[in-house]
Short mmCIF file of C-alpha atoms and ligand atoms in Angstrom, two decimals:
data_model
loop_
_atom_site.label_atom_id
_atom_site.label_comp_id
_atom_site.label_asym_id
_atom_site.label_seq_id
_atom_site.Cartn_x
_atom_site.Cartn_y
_atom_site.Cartn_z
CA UNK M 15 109.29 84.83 153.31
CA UNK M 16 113.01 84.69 153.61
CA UNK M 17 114.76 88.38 152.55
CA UNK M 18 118.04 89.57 151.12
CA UNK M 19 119.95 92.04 152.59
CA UNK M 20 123.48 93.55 151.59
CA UNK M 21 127.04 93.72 153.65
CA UNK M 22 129.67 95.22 152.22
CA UNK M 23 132.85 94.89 152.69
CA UNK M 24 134.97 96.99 150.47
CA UNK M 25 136.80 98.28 153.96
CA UNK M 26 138.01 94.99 154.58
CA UNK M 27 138.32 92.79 151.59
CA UNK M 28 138.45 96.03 149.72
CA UNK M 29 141.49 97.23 151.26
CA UNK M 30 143.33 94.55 151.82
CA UNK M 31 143.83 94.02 148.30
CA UNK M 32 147.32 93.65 146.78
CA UNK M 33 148.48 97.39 145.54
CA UNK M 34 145.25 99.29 146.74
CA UNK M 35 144.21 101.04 149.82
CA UNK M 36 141.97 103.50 151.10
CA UNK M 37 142.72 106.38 153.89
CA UNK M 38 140.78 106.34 157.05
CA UNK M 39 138.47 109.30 155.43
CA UNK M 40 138.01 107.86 152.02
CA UNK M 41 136.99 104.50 154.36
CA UNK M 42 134.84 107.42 156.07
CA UNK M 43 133.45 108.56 152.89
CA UNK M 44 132.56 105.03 151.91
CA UNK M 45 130.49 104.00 154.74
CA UNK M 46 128.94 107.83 154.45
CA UNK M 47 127.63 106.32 150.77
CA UNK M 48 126.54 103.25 151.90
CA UNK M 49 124.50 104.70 154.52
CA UNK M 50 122.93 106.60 151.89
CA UNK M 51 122.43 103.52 149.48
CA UNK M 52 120.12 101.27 152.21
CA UNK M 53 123.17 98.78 152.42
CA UNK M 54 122.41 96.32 156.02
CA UNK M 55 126.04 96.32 157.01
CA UNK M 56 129.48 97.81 156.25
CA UNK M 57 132.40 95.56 157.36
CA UNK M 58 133.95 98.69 158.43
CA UNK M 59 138.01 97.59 159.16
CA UNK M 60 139.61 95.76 160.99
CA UNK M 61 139.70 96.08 165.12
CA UNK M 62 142.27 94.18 165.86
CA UNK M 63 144.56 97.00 164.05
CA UNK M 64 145.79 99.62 165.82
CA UNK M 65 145.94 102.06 163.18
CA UNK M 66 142.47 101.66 162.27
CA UNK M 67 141.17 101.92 166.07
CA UNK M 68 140.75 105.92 165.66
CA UNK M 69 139.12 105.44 162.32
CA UNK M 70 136.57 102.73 163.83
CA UNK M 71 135.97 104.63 167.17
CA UNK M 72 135.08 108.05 165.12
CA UNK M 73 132.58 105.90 162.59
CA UNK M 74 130.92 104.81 165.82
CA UNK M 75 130.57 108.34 167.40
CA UNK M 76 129.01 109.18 163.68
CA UNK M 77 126.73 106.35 164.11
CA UNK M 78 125.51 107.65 168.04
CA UNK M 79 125.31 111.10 166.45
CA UNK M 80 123.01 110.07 163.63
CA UNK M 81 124.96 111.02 160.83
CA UNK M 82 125.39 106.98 159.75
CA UNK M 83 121.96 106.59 159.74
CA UNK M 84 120.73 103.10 159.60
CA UNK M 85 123.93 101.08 158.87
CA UNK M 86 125.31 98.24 160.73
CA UNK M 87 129.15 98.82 161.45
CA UNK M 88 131.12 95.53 162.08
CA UNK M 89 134.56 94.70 162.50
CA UNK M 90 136.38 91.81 160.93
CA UNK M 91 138.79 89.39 163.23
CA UNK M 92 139.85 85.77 163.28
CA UNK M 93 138.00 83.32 165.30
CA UNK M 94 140.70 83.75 168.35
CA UNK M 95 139.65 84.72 171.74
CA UNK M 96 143.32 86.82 172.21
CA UNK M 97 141.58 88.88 169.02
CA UNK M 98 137.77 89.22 170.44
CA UNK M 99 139.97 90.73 173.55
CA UNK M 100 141.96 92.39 171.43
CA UNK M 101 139.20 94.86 169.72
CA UNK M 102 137.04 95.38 172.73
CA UNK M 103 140.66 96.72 174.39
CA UNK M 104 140.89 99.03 170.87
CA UNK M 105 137.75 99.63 170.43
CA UNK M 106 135.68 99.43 173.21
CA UNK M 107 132.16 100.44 171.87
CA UNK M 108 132.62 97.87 168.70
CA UNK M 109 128.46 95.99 168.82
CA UNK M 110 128.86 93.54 165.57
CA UNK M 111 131.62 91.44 164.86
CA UNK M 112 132.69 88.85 162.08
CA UNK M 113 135.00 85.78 163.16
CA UNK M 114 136.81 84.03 160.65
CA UNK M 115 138.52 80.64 160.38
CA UNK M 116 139.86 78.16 158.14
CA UNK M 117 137.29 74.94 157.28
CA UNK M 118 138.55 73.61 154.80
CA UNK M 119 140.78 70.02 154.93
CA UNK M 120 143.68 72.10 152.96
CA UNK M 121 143.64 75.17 154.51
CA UNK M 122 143.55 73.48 157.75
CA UNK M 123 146.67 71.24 156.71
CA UNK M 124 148.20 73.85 154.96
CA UNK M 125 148.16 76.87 157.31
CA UNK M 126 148.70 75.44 160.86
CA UNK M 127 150.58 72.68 159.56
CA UNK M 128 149.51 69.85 161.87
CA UNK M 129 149.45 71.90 164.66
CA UNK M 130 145.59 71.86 164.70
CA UNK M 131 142.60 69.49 163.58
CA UNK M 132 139.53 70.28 163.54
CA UNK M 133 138.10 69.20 166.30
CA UNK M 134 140.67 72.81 167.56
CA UNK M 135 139.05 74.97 164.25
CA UNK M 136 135.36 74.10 166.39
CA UNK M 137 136.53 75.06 169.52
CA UNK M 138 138.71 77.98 168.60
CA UNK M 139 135.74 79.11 166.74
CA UNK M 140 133.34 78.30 170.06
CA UNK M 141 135.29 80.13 172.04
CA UNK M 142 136.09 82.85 170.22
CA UNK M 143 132.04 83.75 169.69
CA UNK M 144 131.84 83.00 173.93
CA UNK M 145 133.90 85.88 174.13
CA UNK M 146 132.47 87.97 172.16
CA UNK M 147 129.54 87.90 173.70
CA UNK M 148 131.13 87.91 176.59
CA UNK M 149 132.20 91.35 176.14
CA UNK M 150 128.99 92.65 175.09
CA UNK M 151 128.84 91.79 171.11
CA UNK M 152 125.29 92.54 169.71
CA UNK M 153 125.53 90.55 166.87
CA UNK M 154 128.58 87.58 165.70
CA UNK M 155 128.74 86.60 162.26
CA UNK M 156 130.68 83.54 162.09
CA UNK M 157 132.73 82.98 158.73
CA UNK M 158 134.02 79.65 157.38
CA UNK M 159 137.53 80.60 155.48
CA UNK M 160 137.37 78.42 151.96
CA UNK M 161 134.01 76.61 152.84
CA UNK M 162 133.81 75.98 148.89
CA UNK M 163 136.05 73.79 149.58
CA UNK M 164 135.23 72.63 152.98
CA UNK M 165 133.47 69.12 153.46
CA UNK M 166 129.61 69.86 153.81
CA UNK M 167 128.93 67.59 156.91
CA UNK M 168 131.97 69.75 158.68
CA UNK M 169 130.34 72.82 157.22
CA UNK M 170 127.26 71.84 159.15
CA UNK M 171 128.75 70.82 162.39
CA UNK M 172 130.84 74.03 162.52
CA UNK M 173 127.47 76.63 161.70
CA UNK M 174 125.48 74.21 164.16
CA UNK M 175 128.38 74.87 166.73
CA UNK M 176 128.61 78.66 165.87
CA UNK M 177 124.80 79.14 166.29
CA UNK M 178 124.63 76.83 169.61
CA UNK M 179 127.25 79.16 171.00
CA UNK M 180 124.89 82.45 170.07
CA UNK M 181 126.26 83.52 166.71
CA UNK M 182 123.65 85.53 164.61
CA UNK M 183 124.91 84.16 161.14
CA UNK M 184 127.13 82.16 159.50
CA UNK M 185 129.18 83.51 156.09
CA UNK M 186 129.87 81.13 153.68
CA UNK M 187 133.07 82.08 152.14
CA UNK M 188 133.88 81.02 148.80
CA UNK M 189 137.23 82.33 149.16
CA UNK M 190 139.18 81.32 146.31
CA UNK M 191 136.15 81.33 143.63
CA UNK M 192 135.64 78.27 143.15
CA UNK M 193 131.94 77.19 143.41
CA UNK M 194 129.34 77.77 140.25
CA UNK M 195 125.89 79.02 140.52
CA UNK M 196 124.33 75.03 140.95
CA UNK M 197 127.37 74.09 143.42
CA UNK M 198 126.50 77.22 145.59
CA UNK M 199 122.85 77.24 145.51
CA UNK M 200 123.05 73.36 146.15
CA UNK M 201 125.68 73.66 148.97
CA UNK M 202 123.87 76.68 150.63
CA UNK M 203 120.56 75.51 150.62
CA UNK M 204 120.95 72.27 152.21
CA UNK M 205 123.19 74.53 154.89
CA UNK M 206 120.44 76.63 155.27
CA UNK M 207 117.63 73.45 155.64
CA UNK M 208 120.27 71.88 158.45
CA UNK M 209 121.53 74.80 159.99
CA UNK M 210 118.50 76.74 160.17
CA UNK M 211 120.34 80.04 160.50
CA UNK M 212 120.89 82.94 158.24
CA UNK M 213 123.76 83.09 155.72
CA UNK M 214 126.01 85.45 154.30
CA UNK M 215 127.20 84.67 150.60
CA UNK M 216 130.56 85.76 150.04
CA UNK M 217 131.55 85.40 146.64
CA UNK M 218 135.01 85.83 144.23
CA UNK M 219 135.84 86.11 141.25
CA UNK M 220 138.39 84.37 140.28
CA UNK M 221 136.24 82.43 137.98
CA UNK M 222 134.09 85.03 136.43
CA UNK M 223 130.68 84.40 138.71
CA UNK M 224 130.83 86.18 141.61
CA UNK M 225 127.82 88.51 141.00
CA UNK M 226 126.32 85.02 139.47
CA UNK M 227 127.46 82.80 142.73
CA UNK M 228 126.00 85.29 145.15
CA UNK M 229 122.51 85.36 143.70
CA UNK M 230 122.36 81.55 143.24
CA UNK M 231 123.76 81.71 146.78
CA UNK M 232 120.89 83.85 147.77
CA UNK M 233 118.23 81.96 146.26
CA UNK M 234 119.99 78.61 148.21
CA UNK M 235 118.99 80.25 151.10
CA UNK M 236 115.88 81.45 150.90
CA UNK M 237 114.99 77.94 149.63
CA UNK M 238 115.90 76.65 152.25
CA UNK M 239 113.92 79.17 154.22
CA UNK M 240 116.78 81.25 155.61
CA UNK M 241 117.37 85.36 155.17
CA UNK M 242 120.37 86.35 153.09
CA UNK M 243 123.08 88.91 153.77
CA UNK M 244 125.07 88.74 150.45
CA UNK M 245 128.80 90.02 150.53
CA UNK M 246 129.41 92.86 147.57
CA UNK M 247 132.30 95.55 147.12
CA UNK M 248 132.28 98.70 145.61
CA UNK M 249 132.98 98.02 141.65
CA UNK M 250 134.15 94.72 143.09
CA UNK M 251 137.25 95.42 144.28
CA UNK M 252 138.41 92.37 146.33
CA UNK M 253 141.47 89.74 146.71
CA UNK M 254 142.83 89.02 143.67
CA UNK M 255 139.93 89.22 140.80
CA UNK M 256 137.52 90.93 143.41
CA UNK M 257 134.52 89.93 144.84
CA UNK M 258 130.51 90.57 143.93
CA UNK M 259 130.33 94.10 142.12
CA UNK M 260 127.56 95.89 144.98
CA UNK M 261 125.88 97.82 142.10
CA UNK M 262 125.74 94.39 139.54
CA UNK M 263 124.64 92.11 142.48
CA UNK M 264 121.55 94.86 143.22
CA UNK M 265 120.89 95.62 139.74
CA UNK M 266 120.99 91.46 139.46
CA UNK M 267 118.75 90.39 142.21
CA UNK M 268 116.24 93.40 141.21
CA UNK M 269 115.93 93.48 137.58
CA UNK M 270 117.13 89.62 136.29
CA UNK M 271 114.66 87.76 134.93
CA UNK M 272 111.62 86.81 137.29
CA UNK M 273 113.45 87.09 140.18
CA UNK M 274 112.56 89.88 141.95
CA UNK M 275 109.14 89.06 141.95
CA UNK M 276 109.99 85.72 143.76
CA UNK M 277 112.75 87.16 146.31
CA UNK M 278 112.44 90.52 148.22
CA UNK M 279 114.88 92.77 149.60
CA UNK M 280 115.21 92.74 153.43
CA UNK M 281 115.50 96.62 153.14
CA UNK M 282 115.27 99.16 149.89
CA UNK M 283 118.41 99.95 148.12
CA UNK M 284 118.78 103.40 146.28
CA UNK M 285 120.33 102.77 143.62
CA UNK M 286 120.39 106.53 143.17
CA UNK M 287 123.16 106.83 144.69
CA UNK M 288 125.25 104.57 142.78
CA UNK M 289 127.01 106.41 140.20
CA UNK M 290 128.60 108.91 143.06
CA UNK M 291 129.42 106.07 145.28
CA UNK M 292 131.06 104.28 142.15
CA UNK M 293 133.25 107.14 140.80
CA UNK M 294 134.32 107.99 144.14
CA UNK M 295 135.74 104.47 145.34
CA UNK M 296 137.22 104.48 141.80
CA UNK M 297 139.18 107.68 142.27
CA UNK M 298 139.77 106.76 146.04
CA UNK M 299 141.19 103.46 144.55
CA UNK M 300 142.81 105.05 141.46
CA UNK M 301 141.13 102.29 139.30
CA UNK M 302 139.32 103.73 136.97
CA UNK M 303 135.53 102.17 136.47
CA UNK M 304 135.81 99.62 133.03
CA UNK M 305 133.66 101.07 130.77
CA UNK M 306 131.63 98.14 130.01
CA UNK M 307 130.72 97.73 134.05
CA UNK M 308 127.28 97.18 134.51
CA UNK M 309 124.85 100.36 135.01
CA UNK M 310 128.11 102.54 135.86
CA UNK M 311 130.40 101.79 133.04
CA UNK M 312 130.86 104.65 130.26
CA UNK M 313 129.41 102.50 127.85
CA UNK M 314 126.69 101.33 129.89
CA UNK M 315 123.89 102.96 128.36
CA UNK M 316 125.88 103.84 125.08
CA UNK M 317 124.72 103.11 121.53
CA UNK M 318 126.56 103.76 118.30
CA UNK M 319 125.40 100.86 115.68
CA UNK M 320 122.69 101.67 113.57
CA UNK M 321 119.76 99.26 114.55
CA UNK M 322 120.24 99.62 118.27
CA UNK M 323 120.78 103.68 117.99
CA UNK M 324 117.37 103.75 116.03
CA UNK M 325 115.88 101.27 118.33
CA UNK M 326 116.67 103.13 121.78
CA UNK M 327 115.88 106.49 120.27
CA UNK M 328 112.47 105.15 119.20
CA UNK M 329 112.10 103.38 122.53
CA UNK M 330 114.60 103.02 125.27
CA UNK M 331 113.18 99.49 126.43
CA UNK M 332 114.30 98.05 123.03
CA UNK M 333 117.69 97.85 124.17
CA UNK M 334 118.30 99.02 127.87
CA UNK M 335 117.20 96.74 130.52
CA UNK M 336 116.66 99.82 133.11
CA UNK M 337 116.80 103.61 132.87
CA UNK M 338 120.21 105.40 133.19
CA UNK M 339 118.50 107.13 135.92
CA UNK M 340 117.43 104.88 138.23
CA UNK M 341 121.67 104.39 139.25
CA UNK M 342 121.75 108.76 139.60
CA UNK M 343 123.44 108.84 136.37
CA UNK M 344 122.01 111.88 133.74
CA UNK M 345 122.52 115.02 135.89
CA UNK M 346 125.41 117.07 134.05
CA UNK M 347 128.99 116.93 136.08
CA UNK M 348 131.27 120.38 136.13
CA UNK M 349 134.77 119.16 134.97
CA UNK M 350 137.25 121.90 134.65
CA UNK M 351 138.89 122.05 131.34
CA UNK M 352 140.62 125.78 132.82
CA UNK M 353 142.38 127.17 135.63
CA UNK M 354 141.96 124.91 139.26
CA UNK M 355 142.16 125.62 142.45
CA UNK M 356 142.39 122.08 144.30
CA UNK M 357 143.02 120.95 148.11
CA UNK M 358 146.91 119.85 148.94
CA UNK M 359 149.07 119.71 151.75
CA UNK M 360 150.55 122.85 151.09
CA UNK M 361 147.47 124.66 150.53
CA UNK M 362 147.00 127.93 151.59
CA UNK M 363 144.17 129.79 153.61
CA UNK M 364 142.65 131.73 150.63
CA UNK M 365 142.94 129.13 148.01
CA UNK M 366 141.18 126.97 150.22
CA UNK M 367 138.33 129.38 150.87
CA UNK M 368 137.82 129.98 147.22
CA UNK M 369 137.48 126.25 147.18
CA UNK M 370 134.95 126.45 149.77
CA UNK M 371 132.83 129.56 148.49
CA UNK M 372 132.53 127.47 145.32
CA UNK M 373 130.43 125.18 147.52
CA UNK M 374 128.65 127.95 148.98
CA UNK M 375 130.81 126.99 152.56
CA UNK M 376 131.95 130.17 154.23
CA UNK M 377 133.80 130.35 157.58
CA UNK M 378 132.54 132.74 159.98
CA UNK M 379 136.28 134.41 160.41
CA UNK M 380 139.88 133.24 159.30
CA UNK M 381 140.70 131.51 162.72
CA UNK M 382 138.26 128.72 162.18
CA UNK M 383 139.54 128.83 158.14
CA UNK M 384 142.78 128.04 158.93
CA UNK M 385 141.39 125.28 161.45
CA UNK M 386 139.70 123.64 158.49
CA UNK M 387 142.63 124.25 156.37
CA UNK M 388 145.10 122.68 158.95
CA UNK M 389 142.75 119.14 158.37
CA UNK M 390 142.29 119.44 154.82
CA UNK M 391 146.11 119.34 154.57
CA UNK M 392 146.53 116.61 156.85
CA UNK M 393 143.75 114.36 154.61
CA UNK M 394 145.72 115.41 151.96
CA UNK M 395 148.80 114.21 153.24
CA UNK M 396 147.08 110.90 153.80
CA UNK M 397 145.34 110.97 150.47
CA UNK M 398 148.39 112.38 148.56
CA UNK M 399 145.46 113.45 146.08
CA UNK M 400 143.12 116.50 145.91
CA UNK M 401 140.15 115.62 148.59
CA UNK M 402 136.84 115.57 146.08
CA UNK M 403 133.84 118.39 147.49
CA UNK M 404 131.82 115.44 149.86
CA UNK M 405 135.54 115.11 151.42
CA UNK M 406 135.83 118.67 152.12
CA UNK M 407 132.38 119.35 152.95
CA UNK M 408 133.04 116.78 155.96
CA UNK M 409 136.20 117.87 157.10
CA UNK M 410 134.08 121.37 157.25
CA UNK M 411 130.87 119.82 159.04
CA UNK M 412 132.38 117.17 161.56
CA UNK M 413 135.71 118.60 161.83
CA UNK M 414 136.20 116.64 165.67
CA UNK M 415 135.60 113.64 163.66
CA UNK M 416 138.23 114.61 161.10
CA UNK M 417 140.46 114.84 163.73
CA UNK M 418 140.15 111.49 164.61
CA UNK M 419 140.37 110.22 161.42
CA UNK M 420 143.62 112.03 160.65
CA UNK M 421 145.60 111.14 163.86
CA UNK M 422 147.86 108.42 163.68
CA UNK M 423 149.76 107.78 166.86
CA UNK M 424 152.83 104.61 166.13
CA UNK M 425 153.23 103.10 169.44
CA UNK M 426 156.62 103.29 170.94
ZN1 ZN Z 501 137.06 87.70 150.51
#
């Protein structure tokens, strides 16, 4: 039977997102998480960007060292074979790619303005997955920009091209929010039947459904006998109103209503690990969590009236659909209410190894103290923030990596 497997893309569509950003080790810090969490892929930046190259190239020693485990890292780009030459030049060692393009009659019309049809989007796309492979690409996603609104016998054609040429999958982008659970189980199944290739669901929610949209989405494809790689973010940050909450769309396809016993995961997800993962993007974001989020929102497993109180003290399963545990939440957290020492870019050598002692860290003399020091300033001058303890605790055990991750080199 068809499986469902996670990508997410919080360092892409996460980032690009109008007033937010991460720095290159919060990105770090992310994929670190999802690693953790069983996710298939992260969609770890952006290749083509010569900013990000040192942050890309030092996630891909991590992965050859073993310290990202089992994740995919892939790299975002449009459909352009000047941009498939452009991140194997930046990033030579880059294995998975994504290619997008523009499907749809309006974006088509309204982005190049005439200047190309589609019979140029097919082509452009061909090419562009030629290339990759050309230049030793392991695996090519293929992505069709606004296929919500794309004409299905195009959609077709263009997967059916993408796969002919040796892409691995195609991503259905429902850029703009548009579909509804029917529309996108409809639309992806009969993709799925025609195309016979696996799909990504990418999903926004600028409607309100994009946890909703990416599990009718997944259940399109596995109808139609295809795997599933469904596109979440971290608390759903994304364009505009965000895209598929990672932590909702889990919970969703695992605990809704006889699903899971119909559709299985393509790998396990530990959900564990959720409630770090989720307070950290929100402080690397600076948006806090709302606090009626699903399983990570304050009020998530909260109770106050009278009937449910009595009900969940009596028996939990009277009104929580899962444990509190099961998303790492229970354990107590230490928040200072007194005096802090925290990490800055002034910090000084024995502030920062009471920091460190706290964690039971100690340096073996004060030369390689300052040498930490000197990167924890420089991530703070990135993060313009105090670093959190997994931050720190990097910096202290891959501090070559750190490096990397910190330099930033403007061409001339
Ligand atoms: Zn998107």
């Amino acid at each position: 039977m068809a499986k469902i497997y996670f990508v997410d893309v919080t360092n892409r569509d996460g980032v690009q997102t109008a007033r937010l950003g991460l720095s290159k080790l919060e990105k770090t810090m992310i994929n670190m998480y999802l690693d953790k969490l069983g996710i298939f892929q992260s969609e770890f930046g952006f290749p083509t960007t010569r900013h990000e190259s040192l942050y890309l190239q030092a996630n891909l020693e991590l992965a050859e060292m073993g310290v990202l485990n089992d994740i995919r890292l892939e790299g975002w780009i449009r459909a352009a074979t000047a941009d498939v030459e452009t991140a194997f030049k930046l990033v030579p060692s880059i294995r998975h790619l994504n290619l997008s393009i523009s499907t749809s009659d309006i974006m088509i019309n309204g982005k190049f303005q005439g200047r190309r049809s589609k019979v140029d989007v097919l082509k452009m796309m061909s090419d562009a997955v030629d290339a990759a492979k050309e230049q030793g690409a392991e695996s090519v996603g293929v992505n069709a920009e606004d296929a919500s609104r794309t004409d299905l016998d195009f959609l077709i054609k263009f997967a059916i091209a993408a796969k002919d040429h040796g892409a691995d999958r195609f991503r259905y982008c429902d850029t703009l929010g548009y579909d509804n659970p029917f529309t996108v189980y409809e639309t992806i199944k009969t993709l799925a039947e025609n195309v016979e290739m696996p799909i990504e669901t990418h999903c926004h929610g600028d409607l309100g459904m994009a946890v909703a949209n990416s599990v009718a989405g997944a259940k399109g494809a596995i109808d139609g006998g295809q795997d599933v790689y469904i596109n979440t973010t971290i608390n759903g940050i994304g364009e505009r109103a965000g895209n598929a909450d990672l932590v909702a769309t889990v919970l969703a396809v695992t605990k809704s209503k006889a699903f899971a016993e119909k559709h299985q995961l393509g790998r396990p997800i530990d959900l564990k690990k959720a409630w770090r993962l989720a307070k950290f993007a929100s402080y690397a974001f600076g948006v806090p969590i709302p606090v009626n989020q699903p399983g990570v929102g304050a009020n998530a497993f909260a109770h106050a009236s009278g009937i449910h109180a009595d009900g969940v003290l009596k028996d939990p399963q009277n009104y929580e659909l899962y444990d509190y545990t099961e998303l790492g939440r229970g354990e107590p957290e230490l928040v200072e209410t007194g005096r802090e020492i925290c990490s800055g870019e002034y910090s000084g050598v024995s502030g920062f190894s009471h920091l460190m002692g706290r964690m039971a860290i100690s340096f073996k003399d004060t030369e390689e103290a300052r040498r930490i020091l000197e990167l924890v300033r420089y991530a703070n001058v990135e993060a313009q923030k105090p670093l959190v303890e997994d931050e720190l605790l990097f910096i202290a055990k891959y501090p070559q990596i750190a490096k990397k991750l910190l330099t930033l080199t403007p061409p001339d």
